[in-house]
Coordinates of C-alpha atoms and ligand atoms in Angstrom, one line a residue:
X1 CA 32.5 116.5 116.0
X2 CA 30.2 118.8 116.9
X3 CA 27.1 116.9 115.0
X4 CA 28.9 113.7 116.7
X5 CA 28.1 114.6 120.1
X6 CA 24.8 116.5 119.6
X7 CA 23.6 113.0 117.8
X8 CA 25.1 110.8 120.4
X9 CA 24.0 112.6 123.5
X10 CA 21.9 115.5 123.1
X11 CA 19.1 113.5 121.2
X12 CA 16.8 112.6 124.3
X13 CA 16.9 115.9 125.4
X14 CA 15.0 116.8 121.5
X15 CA 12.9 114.8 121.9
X16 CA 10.1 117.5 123.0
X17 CA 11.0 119.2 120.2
X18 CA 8.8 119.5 117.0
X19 CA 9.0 116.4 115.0
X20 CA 10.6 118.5 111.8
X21 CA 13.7 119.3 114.1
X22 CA 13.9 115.7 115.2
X23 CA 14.3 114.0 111.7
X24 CA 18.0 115.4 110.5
X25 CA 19.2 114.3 114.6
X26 CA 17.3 110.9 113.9
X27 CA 19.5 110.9 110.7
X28 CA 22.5 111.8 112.2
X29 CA 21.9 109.3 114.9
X30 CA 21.7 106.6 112.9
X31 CA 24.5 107.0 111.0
X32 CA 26.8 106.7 113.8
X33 CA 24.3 104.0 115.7
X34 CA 25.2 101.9 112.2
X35 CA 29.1 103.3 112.2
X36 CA 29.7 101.7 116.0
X37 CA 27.8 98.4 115.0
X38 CA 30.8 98.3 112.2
X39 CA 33.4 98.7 114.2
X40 CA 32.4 96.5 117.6
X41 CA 30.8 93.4 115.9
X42 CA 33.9 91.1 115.5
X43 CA 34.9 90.5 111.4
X44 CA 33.3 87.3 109.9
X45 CA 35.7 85.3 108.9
X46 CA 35.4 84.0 105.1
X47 CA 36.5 80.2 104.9
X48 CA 39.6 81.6 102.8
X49 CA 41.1 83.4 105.6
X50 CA 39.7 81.3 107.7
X51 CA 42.5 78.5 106.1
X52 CA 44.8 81.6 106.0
X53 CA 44.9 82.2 109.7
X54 CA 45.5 78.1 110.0
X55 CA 47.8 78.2 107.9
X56 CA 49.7 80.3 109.1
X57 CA 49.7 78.9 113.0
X58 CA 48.7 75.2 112.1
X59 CA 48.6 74.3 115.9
X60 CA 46.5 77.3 117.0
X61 CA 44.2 74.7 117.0
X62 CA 45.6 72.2 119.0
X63 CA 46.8 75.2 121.0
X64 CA 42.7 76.1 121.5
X65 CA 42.1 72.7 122.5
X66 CA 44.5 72.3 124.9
X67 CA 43.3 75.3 126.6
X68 CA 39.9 73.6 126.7
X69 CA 40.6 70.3 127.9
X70 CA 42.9 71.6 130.6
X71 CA 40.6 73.9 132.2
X72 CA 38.1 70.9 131.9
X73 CA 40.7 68.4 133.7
X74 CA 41.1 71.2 136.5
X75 CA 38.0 71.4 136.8
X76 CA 37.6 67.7 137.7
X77 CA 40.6 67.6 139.6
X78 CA 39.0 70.6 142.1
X79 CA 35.9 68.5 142.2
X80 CA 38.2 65.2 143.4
X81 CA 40.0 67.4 146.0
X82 CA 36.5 67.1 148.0
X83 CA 35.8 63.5 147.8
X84 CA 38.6 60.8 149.2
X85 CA 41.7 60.6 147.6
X86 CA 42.9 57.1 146.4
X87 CA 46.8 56.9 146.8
X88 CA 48.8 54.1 145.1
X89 CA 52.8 54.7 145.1
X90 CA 54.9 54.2 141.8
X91 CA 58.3 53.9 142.1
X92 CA 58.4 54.3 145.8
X93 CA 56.6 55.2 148.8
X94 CA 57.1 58.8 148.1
X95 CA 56.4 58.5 144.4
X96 CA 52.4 59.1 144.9
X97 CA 49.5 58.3 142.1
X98 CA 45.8 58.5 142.6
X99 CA 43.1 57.6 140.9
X100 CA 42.4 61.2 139.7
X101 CA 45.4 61.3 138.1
X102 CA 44.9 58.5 135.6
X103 CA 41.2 59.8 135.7
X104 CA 42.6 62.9 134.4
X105 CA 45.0 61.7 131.4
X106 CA 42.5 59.4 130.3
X107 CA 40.1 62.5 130.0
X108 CA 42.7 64.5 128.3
X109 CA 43.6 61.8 126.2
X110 CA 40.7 61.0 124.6
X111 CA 39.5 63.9 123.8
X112 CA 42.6 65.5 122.1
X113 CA 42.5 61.7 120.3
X114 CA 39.3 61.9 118.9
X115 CA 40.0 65.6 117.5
X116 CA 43.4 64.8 116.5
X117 CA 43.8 61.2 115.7
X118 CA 46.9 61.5 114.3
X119 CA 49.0 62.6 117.0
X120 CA 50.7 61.3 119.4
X121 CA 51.4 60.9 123.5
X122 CA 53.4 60.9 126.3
X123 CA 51.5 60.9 129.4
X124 CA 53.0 60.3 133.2
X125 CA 50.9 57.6 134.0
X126 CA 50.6 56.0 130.1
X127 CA 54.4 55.6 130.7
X128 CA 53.8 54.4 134.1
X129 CA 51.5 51.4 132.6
X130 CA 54.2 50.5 130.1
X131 CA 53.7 52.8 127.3
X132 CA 56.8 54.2 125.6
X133 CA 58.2 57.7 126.6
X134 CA 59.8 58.4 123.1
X135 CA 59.6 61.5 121.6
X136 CA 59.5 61.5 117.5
X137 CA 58.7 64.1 114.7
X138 CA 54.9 63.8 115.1
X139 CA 53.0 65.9 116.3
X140 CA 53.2 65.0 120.2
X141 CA 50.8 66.1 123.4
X142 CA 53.2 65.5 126.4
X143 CA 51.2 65.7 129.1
X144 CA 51.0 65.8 133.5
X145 CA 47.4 65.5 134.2
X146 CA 47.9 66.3 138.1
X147 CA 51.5 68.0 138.9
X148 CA 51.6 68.1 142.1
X149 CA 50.0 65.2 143.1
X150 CA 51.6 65.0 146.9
X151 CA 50.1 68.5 146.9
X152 CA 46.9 67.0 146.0
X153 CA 46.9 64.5 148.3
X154 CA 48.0 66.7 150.9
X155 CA 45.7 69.4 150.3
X156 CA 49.0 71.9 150.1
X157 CA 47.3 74.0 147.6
X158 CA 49.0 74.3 144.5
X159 CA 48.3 71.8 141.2
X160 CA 48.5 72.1 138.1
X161 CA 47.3 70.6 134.5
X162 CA 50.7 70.6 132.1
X163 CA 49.9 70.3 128.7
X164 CA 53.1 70.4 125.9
X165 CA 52.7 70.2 122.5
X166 CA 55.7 69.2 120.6
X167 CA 56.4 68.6 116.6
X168 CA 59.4 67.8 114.9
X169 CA 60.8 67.3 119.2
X170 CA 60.3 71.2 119.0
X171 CA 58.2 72.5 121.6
X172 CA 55.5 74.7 120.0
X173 CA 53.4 75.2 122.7
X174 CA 52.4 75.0 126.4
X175 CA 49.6 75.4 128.4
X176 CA 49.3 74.9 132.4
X177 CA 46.3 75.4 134.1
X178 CA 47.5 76.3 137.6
X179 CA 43.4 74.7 139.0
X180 CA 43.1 76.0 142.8
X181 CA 43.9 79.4 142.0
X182 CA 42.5 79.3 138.7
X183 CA 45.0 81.0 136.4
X184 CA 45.6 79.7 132.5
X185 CA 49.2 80.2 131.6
X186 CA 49.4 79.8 128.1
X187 CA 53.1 79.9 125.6
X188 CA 53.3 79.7 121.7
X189 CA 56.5 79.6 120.3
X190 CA 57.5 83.2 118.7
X191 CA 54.3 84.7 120.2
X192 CA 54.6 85.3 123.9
X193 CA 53.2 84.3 126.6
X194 CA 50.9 84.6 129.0
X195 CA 48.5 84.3 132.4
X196 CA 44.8 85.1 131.9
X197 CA 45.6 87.1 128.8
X198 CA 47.8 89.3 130.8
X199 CA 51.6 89.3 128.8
X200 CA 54.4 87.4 130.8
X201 CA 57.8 88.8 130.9
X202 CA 61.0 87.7 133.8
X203 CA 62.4 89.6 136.0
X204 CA 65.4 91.6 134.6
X205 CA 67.6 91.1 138.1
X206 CA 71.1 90.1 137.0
X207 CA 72.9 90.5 141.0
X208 CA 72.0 86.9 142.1
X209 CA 72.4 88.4 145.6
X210 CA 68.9 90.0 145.1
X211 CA 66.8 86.6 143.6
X212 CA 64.4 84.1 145.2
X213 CA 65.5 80.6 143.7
X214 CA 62.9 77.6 143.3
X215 CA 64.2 73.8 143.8
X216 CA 62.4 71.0 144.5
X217 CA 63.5 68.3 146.8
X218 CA 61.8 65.5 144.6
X219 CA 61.1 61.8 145.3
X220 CA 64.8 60.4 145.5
X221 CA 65.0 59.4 149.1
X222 CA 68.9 57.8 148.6
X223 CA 70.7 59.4 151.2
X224 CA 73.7 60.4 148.9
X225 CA 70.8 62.2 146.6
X226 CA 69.6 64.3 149.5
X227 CA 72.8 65.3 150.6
X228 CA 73.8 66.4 146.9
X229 CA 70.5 68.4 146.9
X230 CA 70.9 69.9 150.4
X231 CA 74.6 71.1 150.1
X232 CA 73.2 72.7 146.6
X233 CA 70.3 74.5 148.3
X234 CA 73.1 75.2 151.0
X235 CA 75.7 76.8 148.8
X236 CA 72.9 78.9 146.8
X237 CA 71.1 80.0 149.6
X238 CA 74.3 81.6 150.8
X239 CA 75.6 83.0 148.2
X240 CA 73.5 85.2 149.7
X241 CA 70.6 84.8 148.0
X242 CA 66.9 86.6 149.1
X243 CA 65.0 83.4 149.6
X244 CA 65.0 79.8 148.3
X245 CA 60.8 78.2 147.1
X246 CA 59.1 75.6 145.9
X247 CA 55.6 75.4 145.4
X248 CA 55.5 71.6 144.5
X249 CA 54.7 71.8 140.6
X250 CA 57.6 72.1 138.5
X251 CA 55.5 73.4 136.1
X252 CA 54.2 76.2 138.3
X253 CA 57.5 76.9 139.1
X254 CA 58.3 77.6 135.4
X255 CA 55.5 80.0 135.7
X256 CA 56.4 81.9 138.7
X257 CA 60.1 82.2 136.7
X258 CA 57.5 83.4 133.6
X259 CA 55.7 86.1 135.6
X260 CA 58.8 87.3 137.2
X261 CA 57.7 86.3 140.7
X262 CA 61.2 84.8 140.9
X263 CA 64.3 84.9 139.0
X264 CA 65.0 80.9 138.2
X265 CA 63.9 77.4 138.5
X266 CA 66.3 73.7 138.4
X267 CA 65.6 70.7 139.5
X268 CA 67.6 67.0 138.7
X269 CA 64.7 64.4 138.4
X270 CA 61.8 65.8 136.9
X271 CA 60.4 64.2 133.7
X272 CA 59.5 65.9 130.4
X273 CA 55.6 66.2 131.3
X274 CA 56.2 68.4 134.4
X275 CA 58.3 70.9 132.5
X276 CA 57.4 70.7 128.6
X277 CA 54.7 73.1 128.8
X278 CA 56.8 75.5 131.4
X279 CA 59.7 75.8 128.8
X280 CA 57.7 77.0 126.1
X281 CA 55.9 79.8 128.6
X282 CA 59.8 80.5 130.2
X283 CA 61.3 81.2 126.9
X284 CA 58.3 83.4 125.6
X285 CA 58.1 85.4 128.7
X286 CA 61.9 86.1 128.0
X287 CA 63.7 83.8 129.9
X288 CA 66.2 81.0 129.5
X289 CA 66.8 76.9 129.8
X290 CA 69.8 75.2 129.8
X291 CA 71.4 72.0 131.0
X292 CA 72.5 71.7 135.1
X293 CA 75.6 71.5 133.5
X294 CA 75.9 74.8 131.4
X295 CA 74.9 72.5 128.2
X296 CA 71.6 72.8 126.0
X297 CA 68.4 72.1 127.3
X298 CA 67.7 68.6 126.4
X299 CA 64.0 67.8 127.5
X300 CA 64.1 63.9 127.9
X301 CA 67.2 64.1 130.3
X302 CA 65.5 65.0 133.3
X303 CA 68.2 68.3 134.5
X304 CA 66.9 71.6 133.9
X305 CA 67.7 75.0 134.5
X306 CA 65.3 77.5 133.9
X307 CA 66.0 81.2 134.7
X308 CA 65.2 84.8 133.5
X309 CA 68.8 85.5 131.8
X310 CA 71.6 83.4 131.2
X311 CA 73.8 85.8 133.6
X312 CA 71.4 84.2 136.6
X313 CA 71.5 80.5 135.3
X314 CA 74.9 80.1 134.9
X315 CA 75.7 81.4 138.4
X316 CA 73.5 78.6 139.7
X317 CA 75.3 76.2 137.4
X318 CA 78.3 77.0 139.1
X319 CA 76.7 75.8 142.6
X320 CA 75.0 72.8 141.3
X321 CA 76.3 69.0 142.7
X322 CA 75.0 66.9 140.0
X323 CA 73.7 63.5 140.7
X324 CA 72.8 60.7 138.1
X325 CA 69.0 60.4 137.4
X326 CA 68.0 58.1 134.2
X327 CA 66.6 59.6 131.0
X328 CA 63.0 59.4 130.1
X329 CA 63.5 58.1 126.7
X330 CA 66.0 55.2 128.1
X331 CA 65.3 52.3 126.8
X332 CA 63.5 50.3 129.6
X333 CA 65.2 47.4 131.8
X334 CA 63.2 44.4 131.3
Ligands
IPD1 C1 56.4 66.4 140.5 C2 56.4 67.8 140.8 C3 57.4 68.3 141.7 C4 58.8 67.9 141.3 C5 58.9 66.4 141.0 C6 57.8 66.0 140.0 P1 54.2 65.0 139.9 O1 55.5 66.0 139.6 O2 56.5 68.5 139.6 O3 57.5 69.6 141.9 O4 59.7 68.1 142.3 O5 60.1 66.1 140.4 O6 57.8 64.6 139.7 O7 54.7 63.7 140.3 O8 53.4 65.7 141.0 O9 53.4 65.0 138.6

């Protein structure tokens, strides 16, 4: 200990001594000079546990790029936010798509394709040009390039890239890359999850009296819709509850539910790209999903509950005035 220190810190101050002191504190120096360089300098990986480690997490690599390609789809979408944003409108005039949007996927896309031909998609604006929202056994990227996208063209300044990645039509992992404030939230199934590296865990309020509660109004503008969604928002809020949100990206949403910033999240009429990657990060960070009507979570059938226990998601089930809103995997009208 005592050699430790004198070799570490006491050597400058030797060095006006004689040069026969000096040698056994040059010694001693550089023994523990070479002992630090052991332990900081990160373990060379042999290609044997190199195929260990894949093997056992064979998506941590799809996992890696998905964290790559959605900070690089963020960083296109900030870039878009300063130049003019082209609106088109899908299913109605509230229903907004731009041209970043498509910009986006087709970035994402391609570059997940060309690493991992094999696999497969479900994009939000693929399936808006026809493509098929199935989900099978393979290996699947389900992916929102912009969620949010009335935020985006509004300026209202949360948007997020949602990246799910889905085999067997198990969700393995998530990542959303909330892009105007910069934060990675990342979820792999059994190992956690997590914002800038920082662990996730829910709130652990079970008194639904003390909650904030996220909903979303969405894009149904039928009158009977509204009213459904109103008298829920109305029968939640005074249960009574602390405060009803909604930041405009379900999968943010799932995040905020993640990080414990509130205690739940449903909406009727979101799709399975805004909300695949927030269920895996929900569920790692603790929490739970279930069906608006008490049921299993079932991704393609656009209802979701997510909260941070099932005490808090089934008091909201209780409250929740369900209205019909078509499958993505429905088999399309022609
Ligand atoms: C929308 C957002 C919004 C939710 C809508 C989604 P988009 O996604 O997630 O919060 O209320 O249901 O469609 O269209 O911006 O990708």
């Amino acid at each position: 200990m005592v050699w430790k220190y004198l070799g570490r810190y006491w050597y400058f101050s030797f060095l006006s001594f004689r040069a026969s002191y000096l040698f056994p504190l040059l010694l001693v120096q550089l023994h523990y000079i070479l002992e630090d360089l052991e332990v900081r300098s990160p373990p060379t990986l042999t290609e044997q546990e190199y195929l260990k480690n894949k093997m056992a997490d064979p998506w941590q690599e799809s996992m890696d790029h998905a964290v790559v390609v959605a900070r690089k789809a963020g960083a296109v979408i900030r870039d878009a936010l300063q130049n003019e944003v082209k609106i088109m409108t899908k299913s109605s005039s509230v229903d907004l798509v731009t041209k970043t949007d498509q910009r986006v996927e087709k970035i994402i896309i391609e570059s997940v394709k060309e690493k991992f031909p094999t696999h497969s998609f479900i994009g939000e604006e693929s399936v808006s040009a026809g493509e098929p929202c199935i989900l099978t056994d393979n290996p699947t990227w389900i992916v929102d390039p912009v969620d949010g996208t009335t935020n985006f063209v509004h300026g209202f300044p949360f948007v997020a890239v949602s990246i799910g990645f889905a085999v067997n039509k198990e969700l393995e992992f998530g990542v959303v890359y909330s892009c105007l404030e910069d934060k990675m939230y990342t979820g792999r199934k059994g190992k956690g999850a997590f914002c800038d590296g920082e662990r996730l865990q829910v709130s652990d309020q079970t008194d639904m009296r003390k909650t904030i509660i996220i909903s979303e109004l969405g894009s149904n503008r039928d009158p009977a819709v509204v009213s459904k969604i109103f008298s829920t928002m109305q029968k939640i809020l005074c249960i009574p509850v602390h405060g009803i949100r909604g930041s405009g990206t379900a999968a943010t949403n799932m995040c905020m539910v993640a990080s414990g910033a509130v205690e739940a999240f449903f909406e009727i009429g979101i799709h399975c790209w805004d909300i695949a990657a927030g269920a895996v990060i929900v569920t790692e960070a603790g929490g739970v999903l279930m069906d608006v009507d008490g049921g299993p979570f079932d991704l393609m059938s656009r209802r979701m509950v997510s909260a941070n226990n099932k005490t808090i998601a089934e008091r909201i089930v209780k409250e929740i005035e369900i209205f019909p809103a078509e499958r993505d995997d429905a088999p399309k009208k022609k």
